């Protein structure tokens, strides 16, 4: 039996599309290739592609390349990509806190108390000590080390940097935004001192955050 009809793409958004099959009797069947995420206009496949690109560390540009090589349609554009990231951030943030809290309790159980042995580690955005951003973390000990707490350290703020362009042309707006924005800078001094300063901060707040004491 040969199906006598026509197929067309009614709509495409990134990796999602809506297919319409039209029969010779003009009856139509519509198929969505990905479901809509609850309470949003976002499609599951597009949200997942953003998460995937971030987990793989390739970003939007990498995702574009990957799709091209796979010979599938292009992903959502970078505006929608970063929009989706903003949308996901609170969820990831709360998941991160919950996961670290669980790891702390796990470590407490192992050490039979609220004093736990940890190790510290630091990563730079760029190789070497000229990096403007870094992340430090404390990890539980043992073969299945888990991150217990972490802190981003930045020597530069993207908003402050962007504002420089209007510093002299619009000083009023400049100081207005400058005073209101949440500055990303939380480290002054050399990049080499970032790790020590960060680890110190994490140790200092362990009591308040988790009611534990770290031992190295
Ligand atoms: Zn038909
Ligand atoms: Zn700033």
CSV table of C-alpha atoms and ligand atoms in Angstrom, one decimal:
chain,number,residue,atom,x,y,z
A,1,UNK,CA,0.0,0.0,0.0
A,2,UNK,CA,1.5,3.3,-1.0
A,3,UNK,CA,0.5,6.3,1.0
A,4,UNK,CA,-0.6,9.1,-1.3
A,5,UNK,CA,0.1,12.3,0.4
A,6,UNK,CA,2.5,15.1,1.1
A,7,UNK,CA,4.8,16.0,3.9
A,8,UNK,CA,6.0,19.5,4.8
A,9,UNK,CA,7.7,21.3,7.6
A,10,UNK,CA,5.2,23.7,9.1
A,11,UNK,CA,7.4,25.3,11.6
A,12,UNK,CA,11.0,25.2,12.7
A,13,UNK,CA,12.7,26.6,15.8
A,14,UNK,CA,16.2,25.5,16.3
A,15,UNK,CA,16.3,21.7,16.5
A,16,UNK,CA,12.5,21.5,16.8
A,17,UNK,CA,10.1,21.3,14.0
A,18,UNK,CA,6.5,20.7,13.3
A,19,UNK,CA,5.7,18.3,10.5
A,20,UNK,CA,2.5,18.1,8.6
A,21,UNK,CA,1.3,15.1,6.6
A,22,UNK,CA,-1.4,15.9,4.2
A,23,UNK,CA,-3.4,13.0,2.7
A,24,UNK,CA,-4.8,13.1,-0.8
A,25,UNK,CA,-8.2,13.4,0.9
A,26,UNK,CA,-6.8,16.6,2.4
A,27,UNK,CA,-6.8,15.1,5.9
A,28,UNK,CA,-3.9,16.5,7.9
A,29,UNK,CA,-1.8,15.0,10.6
A,30,UNK,CA,0.5,17.2,12.6
A,31,UNK,CA,3.5,15.9,14.5
A,32,UNK,CA,5.7,17.9,16.8
A,33,UNK,CA,9.2,16.5,17.0
A,34,UNK,CA,9.8,17.8,20.6
A,35,UNK,CA,7.4,18.6,23.4
A,36,UNK,CA,7.0,22.1,24.9
A,37,UNK,CA,8.6,22.7,28.3
A,38,UNK,CA,6.0,23.4,31.0
A,39,UNK,CA,5.0,27.1,31.3
A,40,UNK,CA,7.4,28.2,28.5
A,41,UNK,CA,7.4,28.5,24.8
A,42,UNK,CA,10.7,26.6,24.8
A,43,UNK,CA,11.0,23.2,23.2
A,44,UNK,CA,12.6,20.3,25.1
A,45,UNK,CA,15.2,19.6,22.4
A,46,UNK,CA,16.4,23.2,22.4
A,47,UNK,CA,16.7,23.4,26.1
A,48,UNK,CA,18.6,20.2,26.2
A,49,UNK,CA,20.9,21.3,23.5
A,50,UNK,CA,21.8,24.4,25.6
A,51,UNK,CA,22.5,22.2,28.7
A,52,UNK,CA,24.5,19.8,26.6
A,53,UNK,CA,26.6,22.5,25.0
A,54,UNK,CA,27.4,23.9,28.5
A,55,UNK,CA,28.2,20.5,30.0
A,56,UNK,CA,30.5,19.7,27.1
A,57,UNK,CA,32.1,23.2,27.4
A,58,UNK,CA,31.6,24.1,23.8
A,59,UNK,CA,29.1,26.9,24.1
A,60,UNK,CA,26.8,28.2,21.3
A,61,UNK,CA,29.5,28.4,18.7
A,62,UNK,CA,30.5,24.8,19.4
A,63,UNK,CA,26.9,23.7,19.2
A,64,UNK,CA,26.5,25.4,15.8
A,65,UNK,CA,29.6,23.5,14.5
A,66,UNK,CA,28.3,20.2,16.0
A,67,UNK,CA,24.9,20.5,14.3
A,68,UNK,CA,26.6,21.4,11.0
A,69,UNK,CA,28.7,18.3,11.1
A,70,UNK,CA,25.8,16.1,12.2
A,71,UNK,CA,23.9,17.5,9.2
A,72,UNK,CA,20.9,18.5,11.3
A,73,UNK,CA,19.3,22.0,11.3
A,74,UNK,CA,21.1,24.8,13.1
A,75,UNK,CA,20.4,25.2,16.8
A,76,UNK,CA,18.6,28.3,18.2
A,77,UNK,CA,20.4,31.5,17.7
A,78,UNK,CA,22.7,33.0,20.3
A,79,UNK,CA,20.1,35.4,21.7
A,80,UNK,CA,17.8,32.5,22.4
A,81,UNK,CA,20.7,30.4,23.6
A,82,UNK,CA,21.6,32.9,26.3
A,83,UNK,CA,18.0,33.5,27.1
A,84,UNK,CA,17.6,29.8,27.8
A,85,UNK,CA,20.7,29.9,30.0
A,86,UNK,CA,19.2,32.6,32.1
A,87,UNK,CA,16.0,30.6,32.3
A,88,UNK,CA,17.9,27.5,33.5
A,89,UNK,CA,20.3,29.2,35.9
A,90,UNK,CA,18.1,29.3,39.0
A,91,UNK,CA,17.3,25.7,38.6
A,92,UNK,CA,21.0,24.8,38.3
A,93,UNK,CA,21.9,27.1,41.2
A,94,UNK,CA,19.5,25.4,43.6
A,95,UNK,CA,20.5,21.9,42.4
A,96,UNK,CA,24.1,22.9,43.0
A,97,UNK,CA,23.4,24.0,46.6
A,98,UNK,CA,21.4,20.9,47.3
A,99,UNK,CA,24.0,18.6,45.8
A,100,UNK,CA,26.8,20.2,47.8
A,101,UNK,CA,24.8,20.1,51.0
A,102,UNK,CA,24.2,16.3,50.5
A,103,UNK,CA,27.9,15.8,49.9
A,104,UNK,CA,28.7,17.6,53.2
A,105,UNK,CA,26.3,15.4,55.1
A,106,UNK,CA,27.8,12.3,53.4
A,107,UNK,CA,31.3,13.4,54.5
A,108,UNK,CA,30.1,14.0,58.0
A,109,UNK,CA,28.7,10.5,58.2
A,110,UNK,CA,32.0,9.0,57.0
A,111,UNK,CA,34.0,11.0,59.6
A,112,UNK,CA,31.5,10.4,62.4
A,113,UNK,CA,31.2,14.1,63.2
A,114,UNK,CA,31.1,17.7,62.0
A,115,UNK,CA,34.8,17.9,61.4
A,116,UNK,CA,35.7,16.7,58.0
A,117,UNK,CA,38.9,16.4,56.1
A,118,UNK,CA,39.0,18.3,52.8
A,119,UNK,CA,41.3,19.3,50.0
A,120,UNK,CA,41.3,22.5,48.1
A,121,UNK,CA,41.6,23.1,44.4
A,122,UNK,CA,41.5,26.0,42.0
A,123,UNK,CA,40.8,26.4,38.3
A,124,UNK,CA,41.5,29.4,36.1
A,125,UNK,CA,39.5,30.5,33.2
A,126,UNK,CA,42.8,30.9,31.3
A,127,UNK,CA,45.9,29.0,31.7
A,128,UNK,CA,48.6,30.7,33.9
A,129,UNK,CA,48.4,33.4,36.4
A,130,UNK,CA,47.2,36.2,34.2
A,131,UNK,CA,43.6,35.0,34.4
A,132,UNK,CA,40.9,37.4,35.4
A,133,UNK,CA,38.5,34.8,36.6
A,134,UNK,CA,39.0,31.7,38.7
A,135,UNK,CA,37.0,29.2,40.7
A,136,UNK,CA,38.2,27.6,43.9
A,137,UNK,CA,36.5,24.7,45.6
A,138,UNK,CA,36.9,22.4,48.7
A,139,UNK,CA,36.4,18.7,48.1
A,140,UNK,CA,35.7,15.8,50.3
A,141,UNK,CA,38.4,13.2,50.7
A,142,UNK,CA,38.5,9.7,49.4
A,143,UNK,CA,38.1,8.0,46.1
A,144,UNK,CA,34.8,9.6,45.4
A,145,UNK,CA,35.7,13.2,46.2
A,146,UNK,CA,32.8,15.6,45.8
A,147,UNK,CA,32.7,19.4,45.7
A,148,UNK,CA,31.5,20.7,49.1
A,149,UNK,CA,31.6,24.5,48.4
A,150,UNK,CA,33.0,26.7,45.7
A,151,UNK,CA,33.5,30.3,45.0
A,152,UNK,CA,34.1,32.3,41.8
A,153,UNK,CA,36.8,34.9,42.0
A,154,UNK,CA,36.9,37.8,39.5
A,155,UNK,CA,39.3,40.6,39.0
A,156,UNK,CA,37.2,42.2,36.3
A,157,UNK,CA,33.5,42.9,35.9
A,158,UNK,CA,31.8,42.8,32.4
A,159,UNK,CA,29.4,45.6,33.3
A,160,UNK,CA,32.1,47.9,34.7
A,161,UNK,CA,34.1,47.3,31.5
A,162,UNK,CA,31.2,47.9,29.2
A,163,UNK,CA,30.3,51.1,31.1
A,164,UNK,CA,33.7,52.6,30.3
A,165,UNK,CA,32.4,53.4,26.9
A,166,UNK,CA,30.0,56.0,28.3
A,167,UNK,CA,32.1,57.2,31.2
A,168,UNK,CA,32.8,60.6,29.5
A,169,UNK,CA,30.0,60.8,27.0
A,170,UNK,CA,27.2,60.2,29.6
A,171,UNK,CA,28.7,60.6,33.1
A,172,UNK,CA,25.2,60.7,34.7
A,173,UNK,CA,24.1,57.4,33.3
A,174,UNK,CA,27.5,56.0,33.9
A,175,UNK,CA,27.4,56.6,37.7
A,176,UNK,CA,23.8,55.7,37.9
A,177,UNK,CA,24.4,52.2,36.5
A,178,UNK,CA,27.7,51.9,38.2
A,179,UNK,CA,26.1,52.5,41.6
A,180,UNK,CA,23.2,50.2,41.0
A,181,UNK,CA,24.8,47.2,39.4
A,182,UNK,CA,25.9,44.0,41.2
A,183,UNK,CA,29.6,44.1,40.6
A,184,UNK,CA,31.3,40.9,39.7
A,185,UNK,CA,34.6,42.0,41.1
A,186,UNK,CA,35.3,40.1,44.3
A,187,UNK,CA,39.0,39.8,44.3
A,188,UNK,CA,41.7,42.5,44.3
A,189,UNK,CA,45.3,41.6,44.1
A,190,UNK,CA,47.3,39.3,41.9
A,191,UNK,CA,45.8,36.3,40.2
A,192,UNK,CA,48.4,34.2,42.0
A,193,UNK,CA,46.8,35.1,45.3
A,194,UNK,CA,43.3,34.2,44.1
A,195,UNK,CA,43.5,30.6,45.1
A,196,UNK,CA,44.7,31.2,48.6
A,197,UNK,CA,42.2,34.0,49.2
A,198,UNK,CA,39.3,31.9,47.8
A,199,UNK,CA,40.1,28.8,49.8
A,200,UNK,CA,40.4,31.0,52.9
A,201,UNK,CA,36.9,32.4,52.2
A,202,UNK,CA,35.5,28.9,51.9
A,203,UNK,CA,37.1,27.7,55.2
A,204,UNK,CA,35.8,30.8,57.0
A,205,UNK,CA,32.2,30.2,56.0
A,206,UNK,CA,32.0,26.5,56.6
A,207,UNK,CA,30.6,26.9,60.1
A,208,UNK,CA,27.9,29.4,59.0
A,209,UNK,CA,27.0,27.5,55.8
A,210,UNK,CA,27.0,23.9,56.9
A,211,UNK,CA,27.9,23.9,60.6
A,212,UNK,CA,31.0,22.0,59.9
A,213,UNK,CA,34.7,22.5,60.4
A,214,UNK,CA,37.2,21.7,57.6
A,215,UNK,CA,40.5,20.0,58.3
A,216,UNK,CA,43.2,19.8,55.7
B,1,LIG,ZN1,-6.9,10.3,3.5
B,2,LIG,ZN1,31.2,46.0,38.2
